[in-house]
Structures are given as structure tokens and as C-alpha cells.
Amino acid sequence: MIRLQDVSKTYYPKGRRDASSAVTALKHADLHVPQGQIHGVIGLSGAGKSTLIRCVNLLERPTTGTVTVDGQELTALSGAALNQARHRIGMIFQHFNLLTSRTVFANVSLPLELMGMKRSEIRERVTPLLELVGLDDKARQYPAQLSGGQKQRVAIARALASRPKVLLCDEATSALDPQTTGSILDLLRDINRKLGLTILLITHEMEVVKSICHRVSLISDGELVEEADVGDFFTAPQTRLGRDFLNDFLELDPPRALIERLEEAPGPNSHPVVRLAFSGDAVSTPLISRLARECSVDVSILQAKVESIQERTLGLMIAELMGPAEKTREALDYLESHDLQVEVLGHVQRDD
Ligand SMILES: Nc1ncnc2c1ncn2[C@@H]1O[C@H](COP(=O)(O)OP(=O)(O)OP(=O)(O)O)[C@@H](O)[C@H]1O
């Protein structure tokens, strides 16, 4: 439904085209979002998320590459044809972008007025949309009379007015408190299911990805560096940045006192500190006691957590493996052969 092929975007300051002043915010991005999927793009501030999502409806025209939505190459269009194609792409924003002088009803009907639709048809279209987003009793109110969550509901209804195939969400819940965020995400999930709408969202919050996305891409310095099903991303991110996002989200970091003692290389009297992530059958297997029995190492658990990520269970643990070097090596092999993600965080000197 959405396809970006080798899309790059370079910004130049006004009136200058020299390479020294250019900022390349998106670099050779390839992305495919099939019909009906909710796809999240997560990244740190300045990574290029807004640029990417604005390239999808050509609010920013890519410098190179092609953008295709619903089988139509948008990058080949301009003028009226592009405007027409944009009717099939709705968009919502962090700060809602409502017109303060218009009522809720008039905000939602605006895109239909611009399309030249008759008043009676507009009413038939807008009334059920306000019901869908739970605001049928607020039609005559003005944005200033609404909460943030209600404003975003108006923005969602407005984005759906032209019956788009695709909804783009630019940090749609970043200005909302956690509870309101939850209700807006529920609404987006509901719309995705009821209308079969394809959703592309950008966010810096793992919670958003965890709650509603089917698939996720990670963006770093303008590049899409990792893409996975959400369950896989939360159990085994493939990049350092992916692991950092996951650890921040799970708040699973070794205690500060331990971090200060960690050394990168093993020494004659040190033992490894590992971060273990396990999912599926491994969650219910008594691996740690087996490890102690079969590999003759002692395991000191420093932190542990079990999380539910959509339909999967994910276990995480930070532990010290204590024993002679050959035994701890055996223990690491044992863990790796049992489908656990094992990351050696470093080595600590034995106190004994
Ligand atoms: N219009 C512009 N002109 C020049 N540089 C820009 C422009 N828009 C964005 N940039 C630069 O492009 C890079 C990516 O910005 P972008 O807004 O896409 O990132 P982001 O991931 O959405 O960040 P944030 O989460 O902080 O909004 C940044 O270095 C930014 O300064």
C-alpha cells in the first residue's frame, strides 16, 4: 500500500545549493507497508522521522527516489493530480492542527468542502465519523473547549473524512498524557480493524510501538537501520540502538555500582555479566537451575523481568555467571544453544 524506494531527502538553506550547507535527513530509505498493516518508525530526536513521514504524502518532496501509495507513484505527480491523490492519504499531527475559529463539525467537514461536496452529503459523511471517534455530542463546540485527547479525535475524524486508504500519524500521542494516549491508540487500532486502513506512524515511544504496531522500523541518522515484526523487535533487536531502546523501555540496566566495575576484556580473575532475553518455550524452562547443575556455575541474578508483548511473553535478566573461565564459557554456549539472546555486558573482578 505504501512503498518508498531509495528515498533520500536533502535540505538546503534558502537560496543555497552547496554541499557544505546541506542536511541529508533521509538516506536511501526503502520501506514497504502492506495494506491493512500498522507500521511504526521509531528513532531519536533528529533521526529523520518527520522527514520520512512527510515524504509519504509529499509534504516534503524527496530529493531522489520514488513514493508509491495504493499503486500510484506520487513522485511522478504534481498540481491537481497530486492533490487528488492526497485525498487518499489522511494525516494527523502532534499538535492536532485544528482551526480554532471552526466548530468540531466544521473542522471535520473542511476537507469535504474543499473537495466541493454538497452540504447534505457532508452532513451524511461527518455525523457517523463523529460517532466513530466518540464526539457526536461535541459537534457544535470549538477546539478551545476540548481536551487534548478530544482535539486529536477531531483531527482523526477530519483525516478520515475523505475516506483515505492510508493514515499517517506524526507523533500523534506525544502531547498527551499516558491514559489519553492509551485511548487514542485504542481508537487507531479500532479504525485499522473496522476500516482496514493502513497506518504509518512515527514515534519516539516504545510504548506506542508495543501497543498497536504490527511491524516496526528503526531510523538512525536518516537511515532505516532495522525492520522487524514487533514481537521479534522486542525479543531480539538486531542493532545496538534497538537494544538501547528496548533497555530504556524495560528500564533494565545493571546497577550503577556494577557498571563502574565492568571491564570489557576478561581477566584471569573475572567473570562475565550477561543480559539474557528469552521468549517462547524458554520462558517456562528452568534454565538457570539447569545451568548451575549442568555447567557447574553459580548464577547471581541482578535484575529480572517478564513482559507481555502483544501475544508473546518476554523474559529479561541481568546476571553474573560465577565459576572458572572454562565453565562460564560452557555456560554461555549452553545459553546460546537454548534460543536465548545472550549479550555479554562486560566482566567483573572476583572479590574472593
Ligand atoms: N526544513 C528543514 N531545513 C533544514 N534542515 C531540516 C529541515 N527539517 C529537518 N531538518 C533537519 O533534518 C534532520 C532530521 O529532522 P526530522 O525533523 O526529520 O527528525 P525527527 O526524527 O522527526 O526529529 P524530532 O523527533 O526531534 O522531531 C535534523 O537534522 C533536522 O535539523
Coordinates of C-alpha atoms and ligand atoms in Angstrom, one line a residue:
M1 CA 0.0 0.0 0.0
I2 CA 2.9 2.4 0.8
R3 CA 6.2 1.9 -0.9
L4 CA 9.3 4.0 -0.6
Q5 CA 12.1 3.1 -2.9
D6 CA 15.6 4.5 -2.4
V7 CA 14.2 7.8 -1.0
S8 CA 16.6 10.5 0.1
K9 CA 15.9 14.0 1.2
T10 CA 18.5 16.8 1.4
Y11 CA 17.6 20.2 2.9
Y12 CA 19.4 23.3 1.6
P13 CA 19.1 26.7 3.3
K14 CA 17.1 29.2 1.2
G15 CA 19.0 30.3 -1.9
R16 CA 22.0 27.9 -1.4
R17 CA 22.6 24.6 -3.1
D18 CA 26.2 24.0 -1.9
A19 CA 27.0 20.7 -0.3
S20 CA 28.6 22.3 2.8
S21 CA 25.3 23.8 4.0
A22 CA 23.1 20.8 3.1
V23 CA 21.5 18.5 5.6
T24 CA 20.7 15.0 4.3
A25 CA 17.8 14.0 6.6
L26 CA 16.8 10.8 4.9
K27 CA 19.3 8.4 3.1
H28 CA 18.2 5.8 0.6
A29 CA 15.1 4.7 2.6
D30 CA 13.3 1.6 1.4
L31 CA 10.0 0.8 3.1
H32 CA 7.0 -1.3 2.2
V33 CA 3.8 -1.2 4.3
P34 CA 1.2 -3.7 3.1
Q35 CA -2.5 -3.0 3.0
G36 CA -4.1 -3.1 6.5
Q37 CA -0.9 -3.0 8.5
I38 CA 0.1 -0.7 11.3
H39 CA 3.8 0.2 10.8
G40 CA 5.8 2.2 13.3
V41 CA 9.0 4.1 12.7
I42 CA 10.9 4.8 15.9
G43 CA 14.0 6.9 16.3
L44 CA 15.7 9.5 18.5
S45 CA 15.1 13.2 18.0
G46 CA 16.6 14.5 14.8
A47 CA 16.8 11.0 13.3
G48 CA 14.6 11.9 10.3
K49 CA 11.2 10.5 11.3
S50 CA 9.2 13.6 10.4
T51 CA 11.1 13.9 7.1
L52 CA 10.3 10.3 6.3
I53 CA 6.6 10.6 7.0
R54 CA 6.2 13.9 5.2
C55 CA 7.8 12.4 2.2
V56 CA 5.0 9.8 2.0
N57 CA 2.4 12.4 1.1
L58 CA 5.0 14.7 -0.5
L59 CA 4.6 17.5 2.1
E60 CA 8.3 17.2 1.6
R61 CA 9.3 16.2 -1.9
P62 CA 12.1 13.6 -1.9
T63 CA 15.3 14.7 -3.4
T64 CA 15.7 11.3 -5.1
G65 CA 13.7 8.0 -5.1
T66 CA 10.1 7.1 -5.6
V67 CA 7.0 7.1 -3.3
T68 CA 4.1 4.9 -4.3
V69 CA 0.8 4.8 -2.4
D70 CA -2.1 2.5 -3.4
G71 CA -0.4 1.6 -6.7
Q72 CA 0.1 5.3 -7.7
E73 CA 3.6 6.8 -7.9
L74 CA 3.1 10.2 -6.2
T75 CA 6.6 11.4 -7.0
A76 CA 5.5 11.4 -10.7
L77 CA 2.6 13.7 -10.0
S78 CA 2.2 17.4 -9.4
G79 CA -0.5 20.0 -9.2
A80 CA -4.2 18.9 -9.4
A81 CA -3.3 15.2 -9.9
L82 CA -1.1 15.2 -6.7
N83 CA -3.9 17.0 -4.7
Q84 CA -6.4 14.4 -5.9
A85 CA -4.0 11.5 -4.8
R86 CA -3.6 13.1 -1.4
H87 CA -7.3 12.7 -0.7
R88 CA -6.5 9.0 -0.2
I89 CA -3.9 9.8 2.5
G90 CA -5.1 11.2 5.8
M91 CA -2.6 12.7 8.3
I92 CA -2.7 13.6 12.0
F93 CA -0.1 15.7 13.9
Q94 CA 1.3 16.0 17.4
H95 CA -0.4 19.4 17.9
F96 CA -3.7 18.5 16.2
N97 CA -3.6 21.5 13.7
L98 CA -7.3 22.3 14.1
L99 CA -8.8 25.6 13.0
T100 CA -9.8 27.4 16.2
S101 CA -12.5 29.5 14.6
R102 CA -14.4 26.5 13.3
T103 CA -16.6 24.2 15.3
V104 CA -15.8 20.5 15.7
F105 CA -18.2 19.7 12.9
A106 CA -16.8 22.4 10.6
N107 CA -13.2 21.2 11.2
V108 CA -14.2 17.7 10.1
S109 CA -16.1 18.9 7.1
L110 CA -13.4 21.2 5.9
P111 CA -11.6 18.7 3.5
L112 CA -15.0 17.8 2.1
E113 CA -15.9 21.5 1.5
L114 CA -12.5 21.9 -0.3
M115 CA -13.4 18.8 -2.5
G116 CA -16.6 20.7 -3.4
M117 CA -19.0 18.2 -1.8
K118 CA -22.7 19.2 -1.2
R119 CA -23.8 20.3 2.3
S120 CA -26.2 17.4 2.6
E121 CA -23.6 14.9 1.6
I122 CA -21.1 16.4 4.0
R123 CA -23.6 16.0 6.9
E124 CA -24.1 12.4 6.0
R125 CA -20.3 11.8 6.0
V126 CA -19.4 13.8 9.1
T127 CA -22.1 12.6 11.5
P128 CA -21.0 9.0 11.5
L129 CA -17.4 10.0 11.7
L130 CA -18.0 12.0 14.9
E131 CA -19.8 8.9 16.3
L132 CA -16.8 6.7 15.3
V133 CA -14.4 8.9 17.3
G134 CA -16.9 9.3 20.2
L135 CA -17.6 13.0 19.8
D136 CA -21.1 13.1 18.4
D137 CA -22.2 15.3 21.4
K138 CA -19.4 17.9 20.7
A139 CA -20.2 18.8 17.1
R140 CA -21.1 22.4 17.9
Q141 CA -18.2 23.0 20.3
Y142 CA -14.9 24.8 19.4
P143 CA -11.4 23.4 19.8
A144 CA -10.7 25.6 22.8
Q145 CA -13.5 23.8 24.7
L146 CA -11.9 20.4 24.2
S147 CA -9.2 18.4 26.0
G148 CA -6.1 17.3 24.1
G149 CA -7.4 13.8 23.5
Q150 CA -10.7 15.2 22.2
K151 CA -8.8 17.5 19.8
Q152 CA -6.9 14.5 18.5
R153 CA -10.2 12.7 18.0
V154 CA -11.4 15.6 15.9
A155 CA -8.2 15.5 13.9
I156 CA -8.7 11.8 13.3
A157 CA -12.3 12.3 12.1
R158 CA -11.1 15.1 9.8
A159 CA -8.3 12.9 8.5
L160 CA -10.8 10.1 7.7
A161 CA -13.4 12.5 6.1
S162 CA -12.1 11.9 2.5
R163 CA -12.1 8.1 3.1
P164 CA -8.4 7.7 2.8
K165 CA -6.7 4.3 2.3
V166 CA -3.7 5.4 4.4
L167 CA -3.4 7.3 7.7
L168 CA -0.1 9.0 8.6
C169 CA 0.4 9.7 12.2
D170 CA 3.2 12.2 13.1
E171 CA 3.9 11.8 16.8
A172 CA 0.1 11.7 17.3
T173 CA 0.2 10.9 21.0
S174 CA 3.4 12.8 22.1
A175 CA 1.4 15.7 23.5
L176 CA -1.0 13.5 25.5
D177 CA -0.8 12.0 29.0
P178 CA -0.4 8.2 29.2
Q179 CA -4.1 7.5 29.8
T180 CA -5.3 9.7 26.9
T181 CA -2.5 8.2 24.8
G182 CA -4.0 4.7 25.5
S183 CA -7.4 5.8 24.4
I184 CA -6.2 7.4 21.2
L185 CA -4.1 4.2 20.4
D186 CA -7.3 2.1 21.0
L187 CA -9.2 4.3 18.6
L188 CA -6.5 4.0 15.9
R189 CA -6.4 0.2 16.4
D190 CA -10.2 0.2 16.1
I191 CA -10.1 2.2 12.9
N192 CA -7.5 -0.1 11.5
R193 CA -9.6 -3.1 12.1
K194 CA -13.0 -1.6 11.2
L195 CA -11.9 0.2 8.0
G196 CA -8.9 -1.9 7.0
L197 CA -6.9 1.4 7.0
T198 CA -3.2 1.1 6.5
I199 CA -1.4 3.2 9.2
L200 CA 2.2 4.5 9.2
L201 CA 3.2 6.3 12.4
I202 CA 6.3 7.8 13.7
T203 CA 7.1 7.9 17.3
H204 CA 10.0 8.1 19.9
E205 CA 8.0 5.9 22.3
M206 CA 8.4 2.2 22.5
E207 CA 5.0 2.0 24.3
V208 CA 3.3 3.2 21.1
V209 CA 5.1 0.6 19.1
K210 CA 4.3 -2.1 21.6
S211 CA 0.6 -1.2 21.9
I212 CA -0.5 -1.0 18.3
C213 CA 2.1 -1.7 15.7
H214 CA 2.4 -4.9 13.7
R215 CA 5.8 -4.1 12.3
V216 CA 8.5 -1.5 13.2
S217 CA 11.4 0.2 11.6
L218 CA 14.2 1.9 13.4
I219 CA 15.6 5.1 12.0
S220 CA 19.0 6.5 12.9
D221 CA 20.8 9.5 11.3
G222 CA 18.5 9.4 8.3
E223 CA 18.9 5.6 7.7
L224 CA 16.4 2.8 8.3
V225 CA 18.8 0.5 10.1
E226 CA 16.5 -2.3 11.3
E227 CA 13.0 -3.6 10.5
A228 CA 11.1 -6.4 12.2
D229 CA 7.8 -7.8 13.4
V230 CA 7.1 -6.1 16.8
G231 CA 7.3 -9.4 18.7
D232 CA 10.8 -10.0 17.2
F233 CA 11.9 -6.5 17.8
F234 CA 11.0 -6.6 21.5
T235 CA 12.6 -10.0 22.0
A236 CA 15.7 -9.7 19.8
P237 CA 16.6 -6.3 18.4
Q238 CA 19.4 -6.6 15.9
T239 CA 21.2 -3.3 16.4
R240 CA 22.9 -1.6 19.3
L241 CA 20.4 1.3 19.0
G242 CA 17.5 -1.2 19.0
R243 CA 18.8 -2.8 22.2
D244 CA 19.2 0.7 23.8
F245 CA 15.6 1.5 23.0
L246 CA 14.5 -1.8 24.5
N247 CA 16.6 -1.5 27.6
D248 CA 15.3 2.1 28.2
F249 CA 11.8 0.9 27.8
L250 CA 12.2 -2.1 30.1
E251 CA 14.3 0.0 32.5
L252 CA 16.6 -3.0 32.7
D253 CA 20.2 -1.7 33.2
P254 CA 22.8 -3.1 35.5
P255 CA 23.1 -1.3 38.9
R256 CA 25.4 1.7 38.6
A257 CA 27.9 0.3 41.1
L258 CA 28.3 -2.7 38.8
I259 CA 28.6 -0.7 35.6
E260 CA 31.5 1.2 37.2
R261 CA 33.3 -2.1 37.8
L262 CA 32.7 -3.6 34.4
E263 CA 35.7 -4.2 32.2
E264 CA 35.5 -5.0 28.5
A265 CA 38.1 -7.8 28.4
P266 CA 38.1 -10.9 30.6
G267 CA 40.9 -11.1 33.1
P268 CA 42.4 -14.1 34.9
N269 CA 40.1 -13.5 37.9
S270 CA 37.0 -12.0 36.4
H271 CA 33.6 -13.4 35.4
P272 CA 31.1 -12.4 32.8
V273 CA 28.0 -10.2 33.4
V274 CA 25.3 -11.1 30.9
R275 CA 22.0 -9.7 29.7
L276 CA 19.7 -12.6 28.7
A277 CA 16.5 -12.2 26.8
F278 CA 14.2 -15.2 26.3
S279 CA 10.8 -15.8 24.8
G280 CA 8.6 -18.7 23.8
D281 CA 9.3 -22.0 25.5
A282 CA 12.4 -20.7 27.1
V283 CA 10.3 -18.5 29.5
S284 CA 8.9 -21.6 31.2
T285 CA 12.1 -23.7 31.2
P286 CA 14.1 -23.7 34.5
L287 CA 17.2 -22.7 32.6
I288 CA 19.1 -21.1 35.5
S289 CA 18.9 -24.1 37.8
R290 CA 19.9 -26.3 34.8
L291 CA 22.8 -24.0 34.1
A292 CA 24.0 -24.3 37.6
R293 CA 23.6 -28.1 37.6
E294 CA 24.9 -28.9 34.1
C295 CA 27.6 -26.3 33.8
S296 CA 28.7 -26.1 37.4
V297 CA 28.5 -22.3 37.5
D298 CA 26.8 -20.1 40.1
V299 CA 24.3 -17.6 38.8
S300 CA 23.7 -14.4 40.6
I301 CA 20.6 -12.7 39.3
L302 CA 21.0 -8.9 39.4
Q303 CA 17.7 -7.9 37.7
A304 CA 14.9 -9.8 36.1
K305 CA 11.6 -9.0 34.4
V306 CA 8.8 -10.7 32.5
E307 CA 6.9 -8.6 29.9
S308 CA 3.9 -9.4 27.7
I309 CA 4.5 -8.0 24.2
Q310 CA 1.3 -8.5 22.2
E311 CA 0.8 -12.3 22.2
R312 CA 4.3 -13.1 23.3
T313 CA 6.0 -13.4 26.7
L314 CA 9.5 -12.0 27.0
G315 CA 11.8 -12.7 29.9
L316 CA 14.8 -10.5 30.6
M317 CA 17.6 -10.9 33.1
I318 CA 20.9 -9.4 34.0
A319 CA 23.1 -12.0 35.8
E320 CA 26.7 -12.7 36.8
L321 CA 28.0 -16.1 35.9
M322 CA 30.5 -17.2 38.5
G323 CA 32.9 -20.1 38.1
P324 CA 36.2 -21.0 36.4
A325 CA 36.7 -19.4 32.9
E326 CA 36.1 -22.7 31.0
K327 CA 32.9 -23.3 33.0
T328 CA 31.5 -19.8 32.3
R329 CA 32.4 -20.2 28.6
E330 CA 30.5 -23.5 28.6
A331 CA 27.6 -21.8 30.4
L332 CA 27.4 -19.1 27.7
D333 CA 27.4 -21.8 24.9
Y334 CA 24.7 -23.6 26.8
L335 CA 22.5 -20.5 27.0
E336 CA 23.1 -19.6 23.3
S337 CA 22.1 -23.2 22.3
H338 CA 18.8 -22.8 24.1
D339 CA 17.5 -20.0 22.0
L340 CA 18.3 -17.2 24.4
Q341 CA 19.7 -13.8 23.3
V342 CA 22.9 -13.5 25.2
E343 CA 24.8 -10.3 25.4
V344 CA 28.0 -10.1 27.5
L345 CA 27.9 -6.7 29.1
G346 CA 31.4 -7.0 30.4
H347 CA 33.5 -8.7 33.1
V348 CA 33.9 -8.0 36.8
Q349 CA 36.8 -8.9 39.0
R350 CA 36.0 -11.5 41.6
D351 CA 36.1 -10.2 45.1
D352 CA 37.1 -13.5 46.7
Ligands
LIG1 N1 13.2 22.3 6.7 C1 14.4 21.9 7.1 N2 15.6 22.5 6.7 C2 16.8 22.1 7.1 N3 17.0 21.0 7.9 C3 15.9 20.3 8.3 C4 14.6 20.7 8.0 N4 13.7 19.8 8.5 C5 14.5 19.0 9.2 N5 15.8 19.2 9.1 C6 17.0 18.5 9.7 O1 16.8 17.2 9.3 C7 17.2 16.3 10.3 C8 16.0 15.3 10.6 O2 14.9 16.1 11.1 P1 13.5 15.5 11.4 O3 12.6 16.6 11.9 O4 13.0 14.7 10.2 O5 13.8 14.5 12.6 P2 12.9 13.8 13.7 O6 13.4 12.4 13.9 O7 11.5 14.0 13.2 O8 13.2 14.7 14.9 P3 12.2 15.1 16.1 O9 11.7 13.8 16.8 O10 13.0 16.0 17.0 O11 11.0 15.9 15.5 C9 17.6 17.1 11.5 O12 19.0 17.3 11.5 C10 16.9 18.5 11.2 O13 17.6 19.5 11.8

